[in-house]
Structure formats: C-alpha cells, structure tokens
Amino acid sequence: MTEDSNQPVLRFENVSVHYEDVAALDGISFEMRRGETRILLGASGSGKTVLLKTAVGLVRAGAGRVLVFGRDITALSEGELFDIRGRIGFLFQEGGLFDSLTIDENVSYPLVNQRGAKPEKPDAIENRVRETLRFVELEQTLEQYPSELSGGMRRRVGIARAVVTEPELVLYDSPTAGLDPITANTIIALIVKERDTRNAAAMMATHRYQDGQLMANYRYNPHSGDLERASSNGAEENGLKTIFMVLQEGRLAFEGTEEELKAADDPYVSKFVKR
Amino acid sequence: MLDFLKGPVQAMQDFVAIAGKAGKNVFRSPHYARDILLQMDSIGVGSLPVVILTGFFTGAVMAMQLARALSTYGATGQVAPVLCITLVRELGPVLTALMVSGRNAAGIASELGSMKVTEQIDAMRALGTDPIQKLVTPRLIATATMLPLLTIISDLMGMFGGFVVSEGMLNMAPAQYWNTAWKALEYNDVVQGILKPFVFAIIISLVGCYFGMQTTGGTQGVGRSTTQAVVVSSIWIIVTTFFIGRIFLNLS
Ligand SMILES: Nc1ncnc2c1ncn2[C@@H]1O[C@H](COP(=O)(O)OP(=O)(O)O)[C@@H](O)[C@H]1O
Ligand SMILES: [Mg+2]
C-alpha cells in the first residue's frame, strides 16, 4: 500500500455496459479520491447497481476502463480480481447474506476467504467479528441465521460483513431500499459512523435524497456517540467532501456538490431534491 | 436473419463454459469436502426412498406384463432374464435418473437460483470465493458418485419386485429365478448400466446448476429456472440413453 494518497481510489473512463439492447451504463466517467463520500442518486433501473458492481469487476465493462486504486481492472482475470476485491467492502442491495451460514460465519467469511485478509491467530478472527457486530449493535445474534432477523437487522449484518476487513473503499448499494423511514435513518447513521471512524472512502447508491443529505451534512461524534450537524466549511477543511452523482438511464446526468445539485435546472435531476 | 439462433447458441456457450470450469475444478484445489458430503447426503440418501419405491414397482409391473406376454409362447421361464437385462441396461438407469432429475435438478436450480437473485453468488465472488468451485463442482462430484449407486440399488429392487411377482403369480422356484437372471447378464450390459447413470449425473447436476446460476427476475425467475432445469435435463437423459444404447449395439 505504497500508493500516493492523491491517487484516486476509483476512476471510470467512458465506461459502458450493455445488456442485449439496453445500455445499463452509457459512457460514464468520474474520479473518486481517498476519504471522499459519493452519493449515487437515480430512479430504479437507472444503473446504480450495475455501476457499483462494475467498480469491483462483478460486472465487466463492455467499453472504457475502470481503475481501482490506480490499477486497470478491465482486463484482469477473476483470480486477479480477488486481490482488488479484498480491499473493497460491498453491501448488496438484496443483502447477499449466505442463508445457510450463521451471522458469525457470514461476518467472518471475508476474513477467512479473502486473500490477504486472514489474521494469523484464529481468535483474532473471532475478536474482529465480535467487535464489528458490536459496532452495528448486533452482538447478540452471533449464532442466529439471517432468516431469523428483521430486514433492518440483516442490512446491519451486511454492513458488518462489508467493513469487517477494514477496506479502503466501501460501496453501499441502496442500503435503505425496502426499509421504513426510521430504520432507514438508523442505517444511514451507521454508515456515517463507519465512514467517520475509519475515514474510508464511501460510495452509496440510493433513490432517497434524504440519505444523501444525511451523509453530506452529518458527522459522527465519537465523544457523544451521536451524529451531529457539521458546519459545511469544517467538513471541507477535513477534506471530507460529499459529491452527488445522478444517473439517468445509464448516463451521468449530474455530478457536483449539494449546492450545485439544489441549483440544477434539469427536470430529472431537480426531481430528487424537490420532495 | 439467424437471429432466432442467437439465444440457443449463447445458452449453449454459457453452459459449456460452466461445464468446462466445473470439470476442471474437479482436479484442482480448493476442494470443499464438507459441501461434497452435504450434497452426497442430500442427493444420495435423500433420493433413496423414491428410488427404492420406483425400482421395486417397476420390476413388479414389468414381471407381471412379461409373464402375460411370454406365456403366449409358453416361455414364462424367460421372465427373469428378460427383466434383468431390461432393468440393468435401460429402465434402471433411465427411471432412476428421471426421478433424481425431478428431485435434484429442480432442487439444485431452485437453491442456486435463490442464491443468484438474493446476490449471494455475487457476494461469494466479492468475498474471494469462486462460485463454480464452491457450488457447482461439489454438486457435480456428488451426483456423479451417487447416481450410479442409486441405479444399482434401483436395479436390485426391480429384480426383487419381479421376484415377488414371479413367486406369487407364477410359482417359480426362487433359485431358478435368481440363477437365470444372473446368467443372462453380460459384461456389456453391466458396463452400459453403470456408464449411463454416470453420464446422466453429469447432465442433471450441470443443467441444474446452469439454470440456477443464470436466474434473473426475482422469485418468479427461480420458479422458471426450476421448471426449465427439470424439463431440459429429462429430455437430455432420454436422448442420450438412445445414443449410448446405439453405440453399445454397434460395439457388441
Ligand atoms: N443481469 C442483467 N441482465 C439484463 N439486464 C440487466 C441485468 N442487470 C441489470 N440489467 C438492466 O440494467 C439496467 C440498470 O439496472 P440496475 O443497475 O439494477 O438499476 P438500479 O440499481 O439503478 O435500480 C436496468 O434496465 C436493468 O434491467
Ligand atoms: Mg439497484
């Protein structure tokens, strides 16, 4: 990990992905830096999931280049991709929890299976899993199966599994989809807490503008253990910028700060703000 | 112009790709021994009741009908040898495979299909596991070892079913039944009777996995894949048994 800190963690160069006749992604370009937060807004079917999966090589770019930590992953084999994926956390929209495994086994899965993630001592895994589950406030569910948990709890286990290896970049695919507003806010609070505790770069896909607002304007205060409103310039000083992106039918319709988003006059883009 | 061929050709390519990788993985580590054993239990032990029942009643029904047909020629003594050859060469392998296909091609497709639509397969890839190695190869190995064994059990049950009928209806001496049956078998029949279930096992497991892994469209999609897996593997079983039979006829 000797890469210089100015290097983008993620860079898309004119990336396109096609499924038969539909363009799921159409000429997407952007660059994401270390410690940055990105909010990926878009209607259902606009390509959010495909974009996130392309970033880790789960979906192959049909055209263009994807660079992760400065490395072009477009031509890498599945085996070579495992190294890159070990440095990225991924929360799946549909959960992706293994329902034949307990919560404990689910959360320890990346520690056991991911290349370079395995600690030397076996009890190091156990401690790490407990610590991470405590972080999402689900330590008591260790021996349970995903089917025994509520939707919101499963999402939190998903977050625990995504961050248990302390990845440099975490991708959250629609973490609030299908949840009631109160549970949704606790999930976002958790994501903010995770981001601010480790300063990892985070990209979050969502169709709810409120999720993005929370991410952009709130900080986790380790002393009080709560979220608090950040003064906008203070956040800028820390280099913790939040960038919004809006996807429309596979094309990047907008990229910019919250102020720019509010000022946008494109009807599709401003639809996300006015609600 | 040939657009209508694009779908099937693409499907065939994908199938061959999965089959190739799964086959290669058989000889490559890591081997997930626990998954192989679990699948052997579910496919082998789980199918036992169904295979025993179908085997027994197939033999019994066959013996009944054969006795009637052969009595016209005064050849009821031939029931055992004819039954034995038909069971070992054809009915045992095919009926067992069709039963296991209905049970396990469906089971595999729906299990992998649900994993696909809940993004568990993507999660595996994201977390450093090759889903073909972890899911497909264990099912291939387990089915390929269990189906020949199930077929042998089914053959024996069929012979036993035939024996019960012969004893009850034809008053044949037990020793005569088993002796004539045993003598009728040739090396060629036995080879065919073991080779077929082995090939059918490859069809069942790979077709089930293929339809499971390419499931799209949520829960509805899982149902669709399951049905397709059973239909396609059953058809392939019937078609290949014809060709294997054909090859063996030429050999002997
Ligand atoms: N595996 C696939 N096969 C075919 N089409 C797909 C597949 N995955 C995604 N798509 C299509 O790509 C588009 C974008 O999908 P997606 O990224 O899931 O949208 P979102 O996550 O924004 O709701 C949709 O039109 C969808 O139908
Ligand atoms: Mg999505």
mmCIF file of N, CA, C and O in Angstrom, chain A residues 77-145:
data_model
loop_
_atom_site.group_PDB
_atom_site.id
_atom_site.type_symbol
_atom_site.label_atom_id
_atom_site.label_comp_id
_atom_site.label_asym_id
_atom_site.label_seq_id
_atom_site.Cartn_x
_atom_site.Cartn_y
_atom_site.Cartn_z
ATOM 1 N N SER A 77 -8.197 -11.145 -14.792
ATOM 2 C CA SER A 77 -8.952 -12.391 -14.673
ATOM 3 C C SER A 77 -9.658 -12.394 -13.314
ATOM 4 O O SER A 77 -9.322 -11.623 -12.421
ATOM 5 N N GLU A 78 -10.633 -13.304 -13.182
ATOM 6 C CA GLU A 78 -11.379 -13.404 -11.927
ATOM 7 C C GLU A 78 -10.425 -13.640 -10.756
ATOM 8 O O GLU A 78 -10.584 -13.059 -9.688
ATOM 9 N N GLY A 79 -9.425 -14.459 -10.952
ATOM 10 C CA GLY A 79 -8.462 -14.738 -9.891
ATOM 11 C C GLY A 79 -7.702 -13.495 -9.455
ATOM 12 O O GLY A 79 -7.506 -13.251 -8.268
ATOM 13 N N GLU A 80 -7.279 -12.689 -10.437
ATOM 14 C CA GLU A 80 -6.544 -11.470 -10.110
ATOM 15 C C GLU A 80 -7.444 -10.441 -9.425
ATOM 16 O O GLU A 80 -6.992 -9.655 -8.605
ATOM 17 N N LEU A 81 -8.737 -10.487 -9.781
ATOM 18 C CA LEU A 81 -9.674 -9.537 -9.187
ATOM 19 C C LEU A 81 -9.850 -9.765 -7.690
ATOM 20 O O LEU A 81 -10.163 -8.842 -6.948
ATOM 21 N N PHE A 82 -9.637 -11.009 -7.235
ATOM 22 C CA PHE A 82 -9.828 -11.314 -5.822
ATOM 23 C C PHE A 82 -8.954 -10.423 -4.939
ATOM 24 O O PHE A 82 -9.349 -10.039 -3.849
ATOM 25 N N ASP A 83 -7.726 -10.096 -5.423
ATOM 26 C CA ASP A 83 -6.840 -9.229 -4.637
ATOM 27 C C ASP A 83 -7.447 -7.843 -4.461
ATOM 28 O O ASP A 83 -7.420 -7.280 -3.373
ATOM 29 N N ILE A 84 -7.967 -7.296 -5.568
ATOM 30 C CA ILE A 84 -8.560 -5.956 -5.535
ATOM 31 C C ILE A 84 -9.807 -5.956 -4.643
ATOM 32 O O ILE A 84 -10.006 -5.078 -3.813
ATOM 33 N N ARG A 85 -10.634 -6.997 -4.816
ATOM 34 C CA ARG A 85 -11.902 -7.035 -4.070
ATOM 35 C C ARG A 85 -11.659 -7.148 -2.580
ATOM 36 O O ARG A 85 -12.496 -6.719 -1.776
ATOM 37 N N GLY A 86 -10.521 -7.706 -2.186
ATOM 38 C CA GLY A 86 -10.190 -7.808 -0.774
ATOM 39 C C GLY A 86 -10.012 -6.445 -0.123
ATOM 40 O O GLY A 86 -10.054 -6.323 1.092
ATOM 41 N N ARG A 87 -9.834 -5.403 -0.940
ATOM 42 C CA ARG A 87 -9.619 -4.069 -0.379
ATOM 43 C C ARG A 87 -10.872 -3.211 -0.479
ATOM 44 O O ARG A 87 -10.844 -2.021 -0.184
ATOM 45 N N ILE A 88 -11.965 -3.804 -0.932
ATOM 46 C CA ILE A 88 -13.219 -3.061 -1.097
ATOM 47 C C ILE A 88 -14.330 -3.776 -0.327
ATOM 48 O O ILE A 88 -14.431 -5.000 -0.382
ATOM 49 N N GLY A 89 -15.149 -3.019 0.380
ATOM 50 C CA GLY A 89 -16.319 -3.603 1.027
ATOM 51 C C GLY A 89 -17.545 -3.379 0.150
ATOM 52 O O GLY A 89 -17.632 -2.369 -0.541
ATOM 53 N N PHE A 90 -18.465 -4.321 0.163
ATOM 54 C CA PHE A 90 -19.648 -4.187 -0.697
ATOM 55 C C PHE A 90 -20.887 -4.596 0.085
ATOM 56 O O PHE A 90 -20.948 -5.699 0.627
ATOM 57 N N LEU A 91 -21.861 -3.679 0.178
ATOM 58 C CA LEU A 91 -23.153 -4.034 0.759
ATOM 59 C C LEU A 91 -24.126 -4.245 -0.400
ATOM 60 O O LEU A 91 -24.339 -3.339 -1.202
ATOM 61 N N PHE A 92 -24.697 -5.438 -0.498
ATOM 62 C CA PHE A 92 -25.569 -5.739 -1.624
ATOM 63 C C PHE A 92 -26.995 -5.288 -1.363
ATOM 64 O O PHE A 92 -27.489 -5.367 -0.238
ATOM 65 N N GLN A 93 -27.623 -4.830 -2.433
ATOM 66 C CA GLN A 93 -29.000 -4.357 -2.320
ATOM 67 C C GLN A 93 -29.927 -5.455 -1.794
ATOM 68 O O GLN A 93 -30.753 -5.222 -0.926
ATOM 69 N N GLU A 94 -29.749 -6.671 -2.324
ATOM 70 C CA GLU A 94 -30.604 -7.781 -1.897
ATOM 71 C C GLU A 94 -30.013 -8.494 -0.676
ATOM 72 O O GLU A 94 -30.435 -9.594 -0.338
ATOM 73 N N GLY A 95 -29.018 -7.902 -0.062
ATOM 74 C CA GLY A 95 -28.454 -8.481 1.145
ATOM 75 C C GLY A 95 -27.222 -9.328 0.865
ATOM 76 O O GLY A 95 -26.155 -9.063 1.368
ATOM 77 N N GLY A 96 -27.422 -10.365 0.051
ATOM 78 C CA GLY A 96 -26.296 -11.229 -0.272
ATOM 79 C C GLY A 96 -25.747 -11.993 0.918
ATOM 80 O O GLY A 96 -24.673 -12.569 0.852
ATOM 81 N N LEU A 97 -26.501 -12.030 2.034
ATOM 82 C CA LEU A 97 -26.056 -12.833 3.176
ATOM 83 C C LEU A 97 -26.263 -14.306 2.839
ATOM 84 O O LEU A 97 -27.261 -14.675 2.233
ATOM 85 N N PHE A 98 -25.315 -15.149 3.237
ATOM 86 C CA PHE A 98 -25.438 -16.582 2.956
ATOM 87 C C PHE A 98 -26.432 -17.178 3.935
ATOM 88 O O PHE A 98 -26.164 -17.259 5.134
ATOM 89 N N ASP A 99 -27.589 -17.635 3.428
ATOM 90 C CA ASP A 99 -28.597 -18.053 4.400
ATOM 91 C C ASP A 99 -28.369 -19.446 4.957
ATOM 92 O O ASP A 99 -29.071 -19.871 5.864
ATOM 93 N N SER A 100 -27.350 -20.152 4.444
ATOM 94 C CA SER A 100 -27.014 -21.437 5.064
ATOM 95 C C SER A 100 -25.977 -21.260 6.176
ATOM 96 O O SER A 100 -25.616 -22.223 6.835
ATOM 97 N N LEU A 101 -25.504 -20.031 6.366
ATOM 98 C CA LEU A 101 -24.478 -19.791 7.389
ATOM 99 C C LEU A 101 -25.032 -18.900 8.501
ATOM 100 O O LEU A 101 -25.933 -18.094 8.273
ATOM 101 N N THR A 102 -24.462 -19.054 9.708
ATOM 102 C CA THR A 102 -24.884 -18.189 10.812
ATOM 103 C C THR A 102 -24.330 -16.778 10.603
ATOM 104 O O THR A 102 -23.496 -16.550 9.732
ATOM 105 N N ILE A 103 -24.830 -15.854 11.419
ATOM 106 C CA ILE A 103 -24.349 -14.474 11.351
ATOM 107 C C ILE A 103 -22.844 -14.441 11.582
ATOM 108 O O ILE A 103 -22.093 -13.764 10.873
ATOM 109 N N ASP A 104 -22.402 -15.204 12.572
ATOM 110 C CA ASP A 104 -20.970 -15.296 12.875
ATOM 111 C C ASP A 104 -20.192 -15.725 11.628
ATOM 112 O O ASP A 104 -19.220 -15.085 11.223
ATOM 113 N N GLU A 105 -20.646 -16.815 10.988
ATOM 114 C CA GLU A 105 -19.941 -17.331 9.812
ATOM 115 C C GLU A 105 -20.012 -16.359 8.644
ATOM 116 O O GLU A 105 -19.064 -16.224 7.869
ATOM 117 N N ASN A 106 -21.152 -15.666 8.533
ATOM 118 C CA ASN A 106 -21.286 -14.674 7.471
ATOM 119 C C ASN A 106 -20.276 -13.555 7.629
ATOM 120 O O ASN A 106 -19.596 -13.183 6.679
ATOM 121 N N VAL A 107 -20.186 -13.016 8.838
ATOM 122 C CA VAL A 107 -19.317 -11.861 9.043
ATOM 123 C C VAL A 107 -17.841 -12.274 8.989
ATOM 124 O O VAL A 107 -16.988 -11.518 8.534
ATOM 125 N N SER A 108 -17.541 -13.506 9.412
ATOM 126 C CA SER A 108 -16.133 -13.916 9.352
ATOM 127 C C SER A 108 -15.733 -14.398 7.951
ATOM 128 O O SER A 108 -14.551 -14.563 7.671
ATOM 129 N N TYR A 109 -16.716 -14.603 7.084
ATOM 130 C CA TYR A 109 -16.440 -15.140 5.741
ATOM 131 C C TYR A 109 -15.319 -14.397 5.006
ATOM 132 O O TYR A 109 -14.371 -15.032 4.525
ATOM 133 N N PRO A 110 -15.392 -13.059 4.893
ATOM 134 C CA PRO A 110 -14.299 -12.372 4.191
ATOM 135 C C PRO A 110 -12.953 -12.538 4.895
ATOM 136 O O PRO A 110 -11.928 -12.644 4.232
ATOM 137 N N LEU A 111 -12.953 -12.598 6.229
ATOM 138 C CA LEU A 111 -11.684 -12.765 6.947
ATOM 139 C C LEU A 111 -11.059 -14.116 6.637
ATOM 140 O O LEU A 111 -9.850 -14.258 6.525
ATOM 141 N N VAL A 112 -11.913 -15.125 6.483
ATOM 142 C CA VAL A 112 -11.412 -16.473 6.249
ATOM 143 C C VAL A 112 -11.055 -16.683 4.780
ATOM 144 O O VAL A 112 -10.060 -17.325 4.456
ATOM 145 N N ASN A 113 -11.880 -16.128 3.886
ATOM 146 C CA ASN A 113 -11.737 -16.464 2.467
ATOM 147 C C ASN A 113 -10.995 -15.441 1.621
ATOM 148 O O ASN A 113 -10.471 -15.786 0.574
ATOM 149 N N GLN A 114 -11.007 -14.178 2.063
ATOM 150 C CA GLN A 114 -10.407 -13.188 1.193
ATOM 151 C C GLN A 114 -8.896 -13.228 1.297
ATOM 152 O O GLN A 114 -8.341 -13.377 2.377
ATOM 153 N N ARG A 115 -8.264 -13.084 0.142
ATOM 154 C CA ARG A 115 -6.816 -13.153 0.097
ATOM 155 C C ARG A 115 -6.205 -12.007 0.895
ATOM 156 O O ARG A 115 -6.616 -10.866 0.777
ATOM 157 N N GLY A 116 -5.256 -12.315 1.740
ATOM 158 C CA GLY A 116 -4.549 -11.261 2.465
ATOM 159 C C GLY A 116 -5.314 -10.732 3.670
ATOM 160 O O GLY A 116 -4.817 -9.917 4.408
ATOM 161 N N ALA A 117 -6.562 -11.208 3.847
ATOM 162 C CA ALA A 117 -7.357 -10.678 4.951
ATOM 163 C C ALA A 117 -7.227 -11.537 6.206
ATOM 164 O O ALA A 117 -7.557 -11.111 7.292
ATOM 165 N N LYS A 118 -6.737 -12.760 6.037
ATOM 166 C CA LYS A 118 -6.764 -13.708 7.150
ATOM 167 C C LYS A 118 -5.723 -13.357 8.218
ATOM 168 O O LYS A 118 -4.538 -13.350 7.949
ATOM 169 N N PRO A 119 -6.181 -13.064 9.424
ATOM 170 C CA PRO A 119 -5.223 -12.817 10.506
ATOM 171 C C PRO A 119 -4.561 -14.133 10.905
ATOM 172 O O PRO A 119 -5.102 -15.206 10.646
ATOM 173 N N GLU A 120 -3.376 -14.028 11.560
ATOM 174 C CA GLU A 120 -2.619 -15.248 11.875
ATOM 175 C C GLU A 120 -3.348 -16.094 12.910
ATOM 176 O O GLU A 120 -3.473 -17.289 12.781
ATOM 177 N N LYS A 121 -3.828 -15.428 13.967
ATOM 178 C CA LYS A 121 -4.409 -16.204 15.058
ATOM 179 C C LYS A 121 -5.904 -16.393 14.857
ATOM 180 O O LYS A 121 -6.603 -15.473 14.463
ATOM 181 N N PRO A 122 -6.403 -17.607 15.156
ATOM 182 C CA PRO A 122 -7.828 -17.859 14.963
ATOM 183 C C PRO A 122 -8.706 -16.985 15.851
ATOM 184 O O PRO A 122 -9.784 -16.555 15.442
ATOM 185 N N ASP A 123 -8.258 -16.718 17.068
ATOM 186 C CA ASP A 123 -9.123 -15.910 17.939
ATOM 187 C C ASP A 123 -9.112 -14.442 17.513
ATOM 188 O O ASP A 123 -9.968 -13.665 17.933
ATOM 189 N N ALA A 124 -8.148 -14.092 16.644
ATOM 190 C CA ALA A 124 -8.160 -12.730 16.104
ATOM 191 C C ALA A 124 -9.399 -12.541 15.234
ATOM 192 O O ALA A 124 -10.035 -11.488 15.254
ATOM 193 N N ILE A 125 -9.760 -13.592 14.485
ATOM 194 C CA ILE A 125 -10.973 -13.535 13.655
ATOM 195 C C ILE A 125 -12.194 -13.333 14.549
ATOM 196 O O ILE A 125 -13.023 -12.457 14.316
ATOM 197 N N GLU A 126 -12.256 -14.168 15.612
ATOM 198 C CA GLU A 126 -13.406 -14.108 16.491
ATOM 199 C C GLU A 126 -13.553 -12.707 17.107
ATOM 200 O O GLU A 126 -14.647 -12.149 17.148
ATOM 201 N N ASN A 127 -12.430 -12.168 17.568
ATOM 202 C CA ASN A 127 -12.481 -10.834 18.169
ATOM 203 C C ASN A 127 -12.944 -9.782 17.185
ATOM 204 O O ASN A 127 -13.759 -8.916 17.510
ATOM 205 N N ARG A 128 -12.396 -9.871 15.993
ATOM 206 C CA ARG A 128 -12.730 -8.908 14.948
ATOM 207 C C ARG A 128 -14.236 -8.976 14.635
ATOM 208 O O ARG A 128 -14.896 -7.959 14.469
ATOM 209 N N VAL A 129 -14.766 -10.203 14.538
ATOM 210 C CA VAL A 129 -16.183 -10.379 14.223
ATOM 211 C C VAL A 129 -17.054 -9.792 15.334
ATOM 212 O O VAL A 129 -18.003 -9.050 15.083
ATOM 213 N N ARG A 130 -16.680 -10.102 16.570
ATOM 214 C CA ARG A 130 -17.445 -9.575 17.709
ATOM 215 C C ARG A 130 -17.431 -8.062 17.732
ATOM 216 O O ARG A 130 -18.456 -7.411 17.906
ATOM 217 N N GLU A 131 -16.238 -7.520 17.523
ATOM 218 C CA GLU A 131 -16.071 -6.072 17.555
ATOM 219 C C GLU A 131 -16.945 -5.418 16.480
ATOM 220 O O GLU A 131 -17.637 -4.432 16.739
ATOM 221 N N THR A 132 -16.931 -6.008 15.284
ATOM 222 C CA THR A 132 -17.701 -5.432 14.183
ATOM 223 C C THR A 132 -19.199 -5.558 14.431
ATOM 224 O O THR A 132 -19.966 -4.647 14.151
ATOM 225 N N LEU A 133 -19.603 -6.702 14.974
ATOM 226 C CA LEU A 133 -21.033 -6.867 15.271
ATOM 227 C C LEU A 133 -21.467 -5.932 16.393
ATOM 228 O O LEU A 133 -22.591 -5.438 16.404
ATOM 229 N N ARG A 134 -20.560 -5.662 17.342
ATOM 230 C CA ARG A 134 -20.876 -4.707 18.389
ATOM 231 C C ARG A 134 -21.062 -3.324 17.773
ATOM 232 O O ARG A 134 -21.943 -2.569 18.151
ATOM 233 N N PHE A 135 -20.225 -3.041 16.780
ATOM 234 C CA PHE A 135 -20.300 -1.759 16.081
ATOM 235 C C PHE A 135 -21.692 -1.557 15.469
ATOM 236 O O PHE A 135 -22.247 -0.470 15.509
ATOM 237 N N VAL A 136 -22.272 -2.612 14.907
ATOM 238 C CA VAL A 136 -23.613 -2.486 14.332
ATOM 239 C C VAL A 136 -24.703 -2.871 15.345
ATOM 240 O O VAL A 136 -25.862 -3.032 14.978
ATOM 241 N N GLU A 137 -24.293 -3.053 16.584
ATOM 242 C CA GLU A 137 -25.201 -3.347 17.696
ATOM 243 C C GLU A 137 -25.991 -4.638 17.512
ATOM 244 O O GLU A 137 -27.199 -4.696 17.738
ATOM 245 N N LEU A 138 -25.297 -5.663 17.061
ATOM 246 C CA LEU A 138 -25.962 -6.947 16.862
ATOM 247 C C LEU A 138 -25.152 -8.098 17.446
ATOM 248 O O LEU A 138 -25.208 -9.216 16.952
ATOM 249 N N GLU A 139 -24.400 -7.807 18.502
ATOM 250 C CA GLU A 139 -23.503 -8.829 19.038
ATOM 251 C C GLU A 139 -24.264 -10.075 19.494
ATOM 252 O O GLU A 139 -23.746 -11.185 19.448
ATOM 253 N N GLN A 140 -25.520 -9.865 19.895
ATOM 254 C CA GLN A 140 -26.274 -10.993 20.462
ATOM 255 C C GLN A 140 -26.770 -11.975 19.395
ATOM 256 O O GLN A 140 -27.276 -13.032 19.727
ATOM 257 N N THR A 141 -26.605 -11.646 18.108
ATOM 258 C CA THR A 141 -27.178 -12.506 17.065
ATOM 259 C C THR A 141 -26.191 -13.515 16.515
ATOM 260 O O THR A 141 -26.510 -14.246 15.574
ATOM 261 N N LEU A 142 -24.987 -13.565 17.070
ATOM 262 C CA LEU A 142 -23.890 -14.378 16.542
ATOM 263 C C LEU A 142 -24.299 -15.753 16.021
ATOM 264 O O LEU A 142 -23.910 -16.163 14.940
ATOM 265 N N GLU A 143 -25.103 -16.477 16.802
ATOM 266 C CA GLU A 143 -25.424 -17.855 16.446
ATOM 267 C C GLU A 143 -26.705 -17.990 15.622
ATOM 268 O O GLU A 143 -27.119 -19.090 15.303
ATOM 269 N N GLN A 144 -27.340 -16.859 15.322
ATOM 270 C CA GLN A 144 -28.592 -16.945 14.574
ATOM 271 C C GLN A 144 -28.342 -17.007 13.067
ATOM 272 O O GLN A 144 -27.234 -16.781 12.606
ATOM 273 N N TYR A 145 -29.400 -17.326 12.320
ATOM 274 C CA TYR A 145 -29.310 -17.358 10.863
ATOM 275 C C TYR A 145 -29.982 -16.114 10.292
ATOM 276 O O TYR A 145 -30.894 -15.558 10.915
#
